[in-house]
Amino acid sequence: MSLIGHIKELRNRILFALLFIGIGTAVCFWWYEHGLGEFIRAPYCNLDEAFVGPNGDCGLLITDVFGGALIRLKISFIAGVVVSAPFWLYQVWAFVTPGLKKNEKRYGVGFVVVSSSLFALGATLAYISLSAGLELLLNLAGDDVIVALTAQDYLGFVISILLAFGISFEVPLLAVALNLVGVLSHELLSKSRRWIYFLTIVAAAFITPTQDPFTMLLLALPMCVLFEVAIQIARVVDKRRAKRDGLAAFADLDDDAASPLDARPSSLDDRPSALDTRPTGLDEPTT
Protein backbone atom coordinates (compact mmCIF):
# COMPACT_ATOMS: atom_id res chain seq x y z
CA MET A 1 0.00 0.00 0.00
CA SER A 2 1.05 3.59 -0.57
CA LEU A 3 1.53 6.06 2.28
CA ILE A 4 -1.88 7.63 1.54
CA GLY A 5 -3.41 4.14 1.58
CA HIS A 6 -1.91 3.44 5.02
CA ILE A 7 -3.22 6.75 6.36
CA LYS A 8 -6.73 6.02 5.05
CA GLU A 9 -6.60 2.53 6.54
CA LEU A 10 -5.51 3.97 9.90
CA ARG A 11 -8.30 6.56 9.78
CA ASN A 12 -10.92 3.90 9.11
CA ARG A 13 -9.63 1.66 11.89
CA ILE A 14 -9.66 4.54 14.38
CA LEU A 15 -13.20 5.50 13.39
CA PHE A 16 -14.43 1.91 13.84
CA ALA A 17 -12.65 1.67 17.21
CA LEU A 18 -14.25 4.91 18.41
CA LEU A 19 -17.63 3.69 17.16
CA PHE A 20 -17.36 0.49 19.21
CA ILE A 21 -16.25 2.46 22.29
CA GLY A 22 -19.22 4.81 21.82
CA ILE A 23 -21.63 1.88 21.58
CA GLY A 24 -20.10 0.32 24.70
CA THR A 25 -20.39 3.63 26.56
CA ALA A 26 -24.06 3.97 25.58
CA VAL A 27 -24.81 0.43 26.77
CA CYS A 28 -23.03 1.03 30.08
CA PHE A 29 -24.82 4.37 30.50
CA TRP A 30 -28.11 2.44 30.39
CA TRP A 31 -26.63 -0.33 32.56
CA TYR A 32 -25.68 2.19 35.28
CA GLU A 33 -29.22 2.12 36.70
CA HIS A 34 -29.44 -1.68 36.37
CA GLY A 35 -26.47 -2.85 38.40
CA LEU A 36 -23.33 -0.99 37.30
CA GLY A 37 -23.73 1.78 39.90
CA GLU A 38 -24.34 -0.76 42.65
CA PHE A 39 -21.27 -2.70 41.52
CA ILE A 40 -19.10 0.42 41.86
CA ARG A 41 -20.53 1.31 45.29
CA ALA A 42 -20.45 -2.28 46.64
CA PRO A 43 -17.03 -2.01 48.41
CA TYR A 44 -18.29 1.08 50.25
CA CYS A 45 -21.73 -0.38 50.98
CA ASN A 46 -20.18 -3.51 52.50
CA LEU A 47 -18.57 -1.50 55.30
CA ASP A 48 -19.78 -1.46 58.89
CA GLU A 49 -22.87 0.54 59.82
CA ALA A 50 -20.62 3.10 61.55
CA PHE A 51 -19.56 4.26 58.09
CA VAL A 52 -22.65 3.77 55.95
CA GLY A 53 -25.43 4.48 58.44
CA PRO A 54 -27.80 2.23 60.38
CA ASN A 55 -30.10 1.67 57.40
CA GLY A 56 -27.29 0.75 55.01
CA ASP A 57 -27.38 4.21 53.43
CA CYS A 58 -24.20 4.21 51.34
CA GLY A 59 -25.05 7.04 49.00
CA LEU A 60 -22.23 9.24 47.69
CA LEU A 61 -22.34 13.03 47.92
CA ILE A 62 -22.53 15.26 44.85
CA THR A 63 -21.51 18.87 45.46
CA ASP A 64 -22.44 20.50 42.14
CA VAL A 65 -25.33 20.47 39.66
CA PHE A 66 -23.56 18.60 36.86
CA GLY A 67 -21.72 16.23 39.22
CA GLY A 68 -24.18 13.38 38.86
CA ALA A 69 -24.19 13.48 35.06
CA LEU A 70 -20.40 13.73 34.87
CA ILE A 71 -19.88 10.85 37.27
CA ARG A 72 -22.31 8.66 35.36
CA LEU A 73 -20.64 9.55 32.05
CA LYS A 74 -17.18 8.87 33.46
CA ILE A 75 -18.13 5.47 34.85
CA SER A 76 -20.00 4.59 31.66
CA PHE A 77 -17.03 5.56 29.48
CA ILE A 78 -14.52 3.52 31.53
CA ALA A 79 -16.84 0.50 31.58
CA GLY A 80 -17.57 0.97 27.85
CA VAL A 81 -13.86 0.87 27.01
CA VAL A 82 -13.52 -2.38 28.95
CA VAL A 83 -16.67 -3.99 27.51
CA SER A 84 -15.83 -3.07 23.91
CA ALA A 85 -12.14 -4.01 24.24
CA PRO A 86 -12.36 -7.13 22.01
CA PHE A 87 -13.83 -5.06 19.16
CA TRP A 88 -11.48 -2.05 19.18
CA LEU A 89 -8.47 -4.25 19.91
CA TYR A 90 -9.34 -6.21 16.77
CA GLN A 91 -9.16 -2.96 14.78
CA VAL A 92 -5.66 -2.32 16.13
CA TRP A 93 -4.66 -5.91 15.38
CA ALA A 94 -6.11 -5.79 11.84
CA PHE A 95 -4.06 -2.68 11.07
CA VAL A 96 -0.78 -4.13 12.43
CA THR A 97 -1.12 -7.73 11.21
CA PRO A 98 -0.23 -7.24 7.49
CA GLY A 99 3.26 -6.05 8.49
CA LEU A 100 4.05 -9.01 10.75
CA LYS A 101 5.62 -12.38 10.02
CA LYS A 102 3.97 -15.63 10.99
CA ASN A 103 5.94 -16.10 14.21
CA GLU A 104 5.47 -12.42 15.11
CA LYS A 105 1.70 -12.82 14.76
CA ARG A 106 1.81 -15.81 17.09
CA TYR A 107 3.83 -13.92 19.69
CA GLY A 108 1.55 -10.89 19.32
CA VAL A 109 -1.62 -12.88 19.99
CA GLY A 110 -0.04 -14.56 23.00
CA PHE A 111 1.19 -11.25 24.39
CA VAL A 112 -2.25 -9.59 24.08
CA VAL A 113 -4.05 -12.55 25.67
CA VAL A 114 -1.63 -12.89 28.57
CA SER A 115 -1.38 -9.15 29.25
CA SER A 116 -5.17 -8.78 29.23
CA SER A 117 -5.55 -11.74 31.60
CA LEU A 118 -2.92 -10.37 34.00
CA PHE A 119 -4.53 -6.93 34.04
CA ALA A 120 -7.95 -8.49 34.72
CA LEU A 121 -6.47 -10.62 37.52
CA GLY A 122 -4.87 -7.58 39.14
CA ALA A 123 -8.05 -5.51 38.87
CA THR A 124 -10.07 -8.37 40.40
CA LEU A 125 -7.76 -8.63 43.40
CA ALA A 126 -7.92 -4.86 43.80
CA TYR A 127 -11.72 -4.91 43.82
CA ILE A 128 -11.68 -7.65 46.47
CA SER A 129 -9.37 -5.61 48.71
CA LEU A 130 -11.27 -2.31 48.37
CA SER A 131 -13.56 -2.85 51.37
CA ALA A 132 -10.68 -3.77 53.68
CA GLY A 133 -8.63 -0.81 52.56
CA LEU A 134 -11.52 1.63 52.92
CA GLU A 135 -12.36 0.39 56.39
CA LEU A 136 -8.76 0.75 57.55
CA LEU A 137 -8.42 4.28 56.17
CA LEU A 138 -11.76 5.45 57.55
CA ASN A 139 -11.01 3.99 60.98
CA LEU A 140 -7.97 6.25 61.19
CA ALA A 141 -10.29 9.28 61.29
CA GLY A 142 -11.54 8.34 64.78
CA ASP A 143 -14.95 7.72 66.30
CA ASP A 144 -16.08 11.36 66.41
CA VAL A 145 -15.89 11.88 62.64
CA ILE A 146 -18.89 11.49 60.33
CA VAL A 147 -17.93 9.83 57.06
CA ALA A 148 -19.50 11.36 53.95
CA LEU A 149 -17.62 10.45 50.77
CA THR A 150 -18.12 12.47 47.62
CA ALA A 151 -18.69 10.65 44.36
CA GLN A 152 -15.63 12.26 42.73
CA ASP A 153 -13.25 11.27 45.54
CA TYR A 154 -14.58 7.74 45.82
CA LEU A 155 -14.48 7.11 42.08
CA GLY A 156 -10.95 8.48 41.86
CA PHE A 157 -9.89 6.16 44.69
CA VAL A 158 -11.45 3.11 43.04
CA ILE A 159 -9.90 3.85 39.64
CA SER A 160 -6.45 4.51 41.11
CA ILE A 161 -6.31 1.23 43.01
CA LEU A 162 -7.66 -0.79 40.07
CA LEU A 163 -5.04 0.70 37.75
CA ALA A 164 -2.28 0.23 40.33
CA PHE A 165 -3.00 -3.49 40.64
CA GLY A 166 -3.65 -4.07 36.93
CA ILE A 167 -0.49 -2.31 35.69
CA SER A 168 1.68 -3.89 38.41
CA PHE A 169 0.69 -7.35 37.24
CA GLU A 170 2.08 -6.49 33.78
CA VAL A 171 5.66 -6.02 35.06
CA PRO A 172 6.57 -9.76 35.14
CA LEU A 173 5.33 -10.04 31.56
CA LEU A 174 7.70 -7.22 30.62
CA ALA A 175 10.57 -9.26 32.05
CA VAL A 176 9.58 -12.21 29.85
CA ALA A 177 9.38 -9.95 26.79
CA LEU A 178 12.88 -8.57 27.48
CA ASN A 179 14.18 -12.12 27.82
CA LEU A 180 12.62 -13.14 24.50
CA VAL A 181 14.44 -10.32 22.68
CA GLY A 182 17.73 -11.18 24.42
CA VAL A 183 18.02 -8.19 26.78
CA LEU A 184 17.52 -10.06 30.09
CA SER A 185 19.05 -13.48 30.66
CA HIS A 186 17.89 -16.19 33.02
CA GLU A 187 21.23 -16.07 34.80
CA LEU A 188 20.79 -12.38 35.64
CA LEU A 189 17.19 -12.85 36.75
CA SER A 190 18.10 -15.86 38.88
CA LYS A 191 20.96 -14.03 40.62
CA SER A 192 18.71 -11.03 41.28
CA ARG A 193 15.80 -13.09 42.63
CA ARG A 194 16.11 -11.82 46.22
CA TRP A 195 16.40 -8.21 45.13
CA ILE A 196 13.38 -8.65 42.83
CA TYR A 197 11.24 -9.94 45.68
CA PHE A 198 12.45 -7.23 48.06
CA LEU A 199 11.83 -4.41 45.57
CA THR A 200 8.43 -5.89 44.71
CA ILE A 201 7.32 -5.67 48.35
CA VAL A 202 8.70 -2.13 48.68
CA ALA A 203 6.99 -1.05 45.45
CA ALA A 204 3.70 -2.60 46.60
CA ALA A 205 3.89 -0.55 49.81
CA PHE A 206 4.22 2.68 47.79
CA ILE A 207 1.81 1.83 44.96
CA THR A 208 -1.23 0.79 46.99
CA PRO A 209 -3.28 3.90 47.80
CA THR A 210 -4.60 2.38 51.04
CA GLN A 211 -1.10 1.83 52.53
CA ASP A 212 -2.39 -1.03 54.70
CA PRO A 213 -0.52 -4.36 55.13
CA PHE A 214 -3.42 -6.47 53.85
CA THR A 215 -3.65 -4.68 50.50
CA MET A 216 0.13 -4.51 50.20
CA LEU A 217 0.52 -8.28 50.66
CA LEU A 218 -2.42 -8.94 48.34
CA LEU A 219 -0.46 -7.12 45.64
CA ALA A 220 3.08 -8.22 46.53
CA LEU A 221 2.59 -11.98 46.95
CA PRO A 222 0.96 -12.65 43.54
CA MET A 223 3.59 -10.44 41.89
CA CYS A 224 6.37 -12.51 43.50
CA VAL A 225 4.72 -15.68 42.18
CA LEU A 226 4.44 -14.13 38.70
CA PHE A 227 8.09 -13.08 38.81
CA GLU A 228 9.09 -16.64 39.71
CA VAL A 229 7.06 -17.91 36.74
CA ALA A 230 8.83 -15.33 34.54
CA ILE A 231 12.23 -16.56 35.78
CA GLN A 232 11.35 -20.17 34.94
CA ILE A 233 10.11 -19.15 31.49
CA ALA A 234 13.41 -17.32 30.94
CA ARG A 235 15.28 -20.49 31.92
CA VAL A 236 13.44 -22.53 29.29
CA VAL A 237 13.89 -19.82 26.64
CA ASP A 238 17.64 -19.48 27.29
CA LYS A 239 18.11 -23.26 27.20
CA ARG A 240 16.37 -23.49 23.82
CA ARG A 241 18.32 -20.48 22.54
CA ALA A 242 21.64 -22.07 23.56
CA LYS A 243 20.69 -25.33 21.84
CA ARG A 244 19.65 -23.47 18.70
CA ASP A 245 22.88 -21.45 18.65
CA GLY A 246 24.90 -24.65 19.08
CA LEU A 247 23.26 -26.22 16.05
CA ALA A 248 23.64 -23.03 14.04
CA ALA A 249 27.43 -23.17 14.48
CA PHE A 250 27.53 -26.17 12.09
CA ALA A 251 24.94 -24.88 9.63
CA ASP A 252 27.54 -23.54 7.16
CA LEU A 253 29.60 -26.76 7.05
CA ASP A 254 29.36 -29.20 4.16
CA ASP A 255 27.94 -32.65 4.86
CA ASP A 256 31.21 -34.29 3.78
CA ALA A 257 33.43 -31.98 5.86
CA ALA A 258 35.41 -33.47 8.71
CA SER A 259 33.96 -32.89 12.15
CA PRO A 260 35.91 -30.40 14.30
CA LEU A 261 37.05 -33.00 16.82
CA ASP A 262 40.42 -33.20 18.52
CA ALA A 263 42.24 -36.04 16.67
CA ARG A 264 45.38 -36.00 18.80
CA PRO A 265 46.16 -39.32 20.51
CA SER A 266 45.36 -39.50 24.19
CA SER A 267 47.85 -40.72 26.80
CA LEU A 268 47.84 -44.37 27.84
CA ASP A 269 46.95 -45.32 31.39
CA ASP A 270 46.89 -48.49 33.48
CA ARG A 271 43.18 -49.08 33.07
CA PRO A 272 42.17 -52.26 31.24
CA SER A 273 41.35 -51.83 27.61
CA ALA A 274 37.78 -52.11 26.40
CA LEU A 275 38.94 -54.85 24.02
CA ASP A 276 40.40 -56.92 26.83
CA THR A 277 37.99 -59.84 27.21
CA ARG A 278 39.94 -61.79 29.75
CA PRO A 279 37.89 -62.77 32.83
CA THR A 280 38.67 -60.76 35.90
CA GLY A 281 38.96 -61.97 39.48
CA LEU A 282 41.09 -65.08 38.60
CA ASP A 283 44.50 -65.58 40.09
CA GLU A 284 47.43 -65.44 37.70
CA PRO A 285 49.31 -68.74 37.31
CA THR A 286 52.46 -68.93 39.39
CA THR A 287 55.78 -69.79 37.86
XYZ file of C-alpha atoms in Angstrom:
287
model
C 0.000 0.000 0.000
C 1.047 3.594 -0.573
C 1.528 6.059 2.282
C -1.877 7.625 1.540
C -3.413 4.144 1.584
C -1.911 3.441 5.017
C -3.224 6.754 6.358
C -6.729 6.018 5.047
C -6.595 2.530 6.544
C -5.512 3.966 9.902
C -8.298 6.563 9.783
C -10.924 3.904 9.108
C -9.630 1.658 11.885
C -9.665 4.543 14.381
C -13.203 5.497 13.390
C -14.430 1.913 13.837
C -12.646 1.668 17.209
C -14.253 4.910 18.415
C -17.632 3.694 17.158
C -17.363 0.489 19.210
C -16.255 2.457 22.289
C -19.218 4.807 21.818
C -21.630 1.883 21.577
C -20.103 0.316 24.698
C -20.394 3.632 26.559
C -24.063 3.973 25.583
C -24.814 0.435 26.766
C -23.033 1.026 30.081
C -24.821 4.370 30.499
C -28.109 2.443 30.390
C -26.627 -0.327 32.557
C -25.679 2.191 35.281
C -29.220 2.119 36.705
C -29.444 -1.675 36.373
C -26.469 -2.847 38.397
C -23.328 -0.991 37.304
C -23.725 1.776 39.902
C -24.335 -0.762 42.655
C -21.269 -2.697 41.525
C -19.096 0.425 41.864
C -20.530 1.311 45.291
C -20.449 -2.278 46.638
C -17.030 -2.009 48.412
C -18.291 1.082 50.252
C -21.728 -0.376 50.978
C -20.182 -3.513 52.505
C -18.571 -1.496 55.305
C -19.778 -1.458 58.887
C -22.870 0.545 59.822
C -20.619 3.104 61.546
C -19.558 4.259 58.088
C -22.649 3.771 55.947
C -25.425 4.476 58.439
C -27.801 2.231 60.376
C -30.096 1.671 57.400
C -27.292 0.751 55.009
C -27.380 4.206 53.430
C -24.198 4.211 51.336
C -25.046 7.036 48.997
C -22.227 9.244 47.693
C -22.344 13.032 47.919
C -22.530 15.261 44.847
C -21.512 18.866 45.458
C -22.441 20.499 42.135
C -25.330 20.467 39.663
C -23.563 18.600 36.863
C -21.719 16.231 39.216
C -24.182 13.385 38.855
C -24.186 13.480 35.059
C -20.400 13.729 34.868
C -19.877 10.852 37.272
C -22.307 8.662 35.359
C -20.641 9.546 32.047
C -17.182 8.872 33.456
C -18.132 5.473 34.848
C -19.998 4.587 31.658
C -17.028 5.557 29.483
C -14.524 3.516 31.526
C -16.841 0.503 31.578
C -17.567 0.972 27.854
C -13.858 0.866 27.008
C -13.518 -2.383 28.954
C -16.674 -3.993 27.515
C -15.828 -3.067 23.906
C -12.139 -4.008 24.243
C -12.364 -7.129 22.015
C -13.829 -5.060 19.161
C -11.476 -2.051 19.184
C -8.467 -4.249 19.905
C -9.340 -6.210 16.771
C -9.161 -2.961 14.781
C -5.664 -2.321 16.125
C -4.662 -5.906 15.377
C -6.110 -5.785 11.841
C -4.055 -2.678 11.072
C -0.781 -4.133 12.426
C -1.121 -7.735 11.209
C -0.226 -7.236 7.490
C 3.258 -6.051 8.493
C 4.050 -9.014 10.750
C 5.620 -12.375 10.018
C 3.974 -15.633 10.989
C 5.941 -16.101 14.211
C 5.472 -12.420 15.106
C 1.698 -12.820 14.760
C 1.806 -15.813 17.093
C 3.826 -13.920 19.692
C 1.550 -10.892 19.317
C -1.615 -12.881 19.987
C -0.042 -14.557 23.005
C 1.185 -11.245 24.390
C -2.249 -9.593 24.077
C -4.055 -12.547 25.671
C -1.627 -12.894 28.573
C -1.379 -9.152 29.252
C -5.170 -8.780 29.233
C -5.554 -11.739 31.599
C -2.919 -10.374 34.003
C -4.534 -6.931 34.041
C -7.954 -8.486 34.725
C -6.468 -10.616 37.524
C -4.868 -7.581 39.142
C -8.050 -5.512 38.871
C -10.072 -8.371 40.395
C -7.760 -8.632 43.402
C -7.917 -4.862 43.796
C -11.720 -4.914 43.823
C -11.681 -7.654 46.469
C -9.371 -5.612 48.707
C -11.269 -2.314 48.370
C -13.559 -2.854 51.371
C -10.685 -3.775 53.683
C -8.628 -0.809 52.561
C -11.518 1.634 52.919
C -12.361 0.386 56.389
C -8.759 0.748 57.551
C -8.416 4.278 56.172
C -11.763 5.452 57.546
C -11.008 3.993 60.977
C -7.971 6.254 61.191
C -10.287 9.278 61.295
C -11.538 8.339 64.785
C -14.954 7.720 66.298
C -16.078 11.360 66.411
C -15.892 11.881 62.642
C -18.885 11.495 60.333
C -17.934 9.830 57.062
C -19.495 11.358 53.948
C -17.619 10.446 50.773
C -18.116 12.466 47.617
C -18.689 10.652 44.362
C -15.632 12.264 42.729
C -13.246 11.269 45.535
C -14.585 7.739 45.819
C -14.485 7.110 42.078
C -10.945 8.478 41.861
C -9.887 6.163 44.692
C -11.445 3.112 43.043
C -9.904 3.846 39.639
C -6.451 4.506 41.109
C -6.308 1.228 43.013
C -7.662 -0.791 40.072
C -5.044 0.696 37.747
C -2.276 0.226 40.326
C -3.000 -3.490 40.636
C -3.646 -4.066 36.929
C -0.486 -2.309 35.688
C 1.682 -3.888 38.406
C 0.694 -7.355 37.238
C 2.079 -6.492 33.782
C 5.658 -6.022 35.059
C 6.575 -9.765 35.141
C 5.330 -10.043 31.556
C 7.698 -7.221 30.623
C 10.575 -9.264 32.055
C 9.577 -12.211 29.853
C 9.382 -9.955 26.786
C 12.884 -8.575 27.480
C 14.177 -12.122 27.818
C 12.616 -13.140 24.503
C 14.443 -10.323 22.684
C 17.732 -11.181 24.423
C 18.016 -8.190 26.780
C 17.518 -10.058 30.091
C 19.048 -13.485 30.656
C 17.886 -16.187 33.024
C 21.227 -16.067 34.797
C 20.791 -12.382 35.642
C 17.191 -12.851 36.751
C 18.095 -15.856 38.885
C 20.958 -14.031 40.616
C 18.706 -11.028 41.276
C 15.801 -13.092 42.632
C 16.113 -11.823 46.224
C 16.399 -8.210 45.127
C 13.382 -8.652 42.834
C 11.239 -9.938 45.683
C 12.453 -7.229 48.061
C 11.835 -4.408 45.568
C 8.428 -5.890 44.707
C 7.322 -5.674 48.350
C 8.703 -2.134 48.680
C 6.990 -1.052 45.448
C 3.699 -2.597 46.596
C 3.892 -0.552 49.808
C 4.223 2.676 47.795
C 1.807 1.827 44.963
C -1.228 0.786 46.988
C -3.284 3.902 47.796
C -4.600 2.379 51.040
C -1.105 1.833 52.528
C -2.390 -1.031 54.704
C -0.520 -4.358 55.131
C -3.422 -6.468 53.847
C -3.654 -4.681 50.503
C 0.133 -4.515 50.195
C 0.520 -8.276 50.657
C -2.425 -8.941 48.342
C -0.465 -7.116 45.635
C 3.080 -8.222 46.532
C 2.587 -11.977 46.951
C 0.958 -12.650 43.543
C 3.593 -10.440 41.893
C 6.371 -12.515 43.504
C 4.721 -15.680 42.184
C 4.441 -14.133 38.701
C 8.090 -13.077 38.807
C 9.092 -16.636 39.708
C 7.059 -17.912 36.743
C 8.831 -15.335 34.544
C 12.228 -16.559 35.778
C 11.354 -20.167 34.940
C 10.106 -19.150 31.492
C 13.409 -17.318 30.944
C 15.279 -20.487 31.924
C 13.438 -22.530 29.292
C 13.894 -19.817 26.639
C 17.640 -19.481 27.292
C 18.109 -23.262 27.199
C 16.370 -23.486 23.822
C 18.319 -20.475 22.537
C 21.636 -22.072 23.556
C 20.685 -25.328 21.845
C 19.651 -23.474 18.695
C 22.882 -21.454 18.655
C 24.903 -24.651 19.081
C 23.261 -26.224 16.050
C 23.641 -23.026 14.044
C 27.428 -23.166 14.484
C 27.533 -26.173 12.094
C 24.940 -24.877 9.633
C 27.538 -23.538 7.163
C 29.597 -26.759 7.048
C 29.363 -29.203 4.156
C 27.937 -32.647 4.864
C 31.208 -34.292 3.778
C 33.431 -31.977 5.859
C 35.411 -33.465 8.709
C 33.960 -32.891 12.151
C 35.910 -30.403 14.301
C 37.052 -32.998 16.817
C 40.423 -33.204 18.518
C 42.237 -36.036 16.671
C 45.377 -35.996 18.804
C 46.160 -39.316 20.513
C 45.362 -39.505 24.188
C 47.847 -40.717 26.796
C 47.835 -44.366 27.841
C 46.954 -45.323 31.388
C 46.892 -48.488 33.480
C 43.181 -49.080 33.069
C 42.170 -52.257 31.241
C 41.353 -51.833 27.608
C 37.778 -52.113 26.403
C 38.942 -54.853 24.019
C 40.397 -56.921 26.831
C 37.990 -59.841 27.208
C 39.936 -61.793 29.750
C 37.891 -62.772 32.828
C 38.675 -60.760 35.897
C 38.960 -61.967 39.482
C 41.092 -65.079 38.603
C 44.502 -65.581 40.086
C 47.432 -65.445 37.704
C 49.314 -68.742 37.310
C 52.461 -68.933 39.391
C 55.781 -69.787 37.856
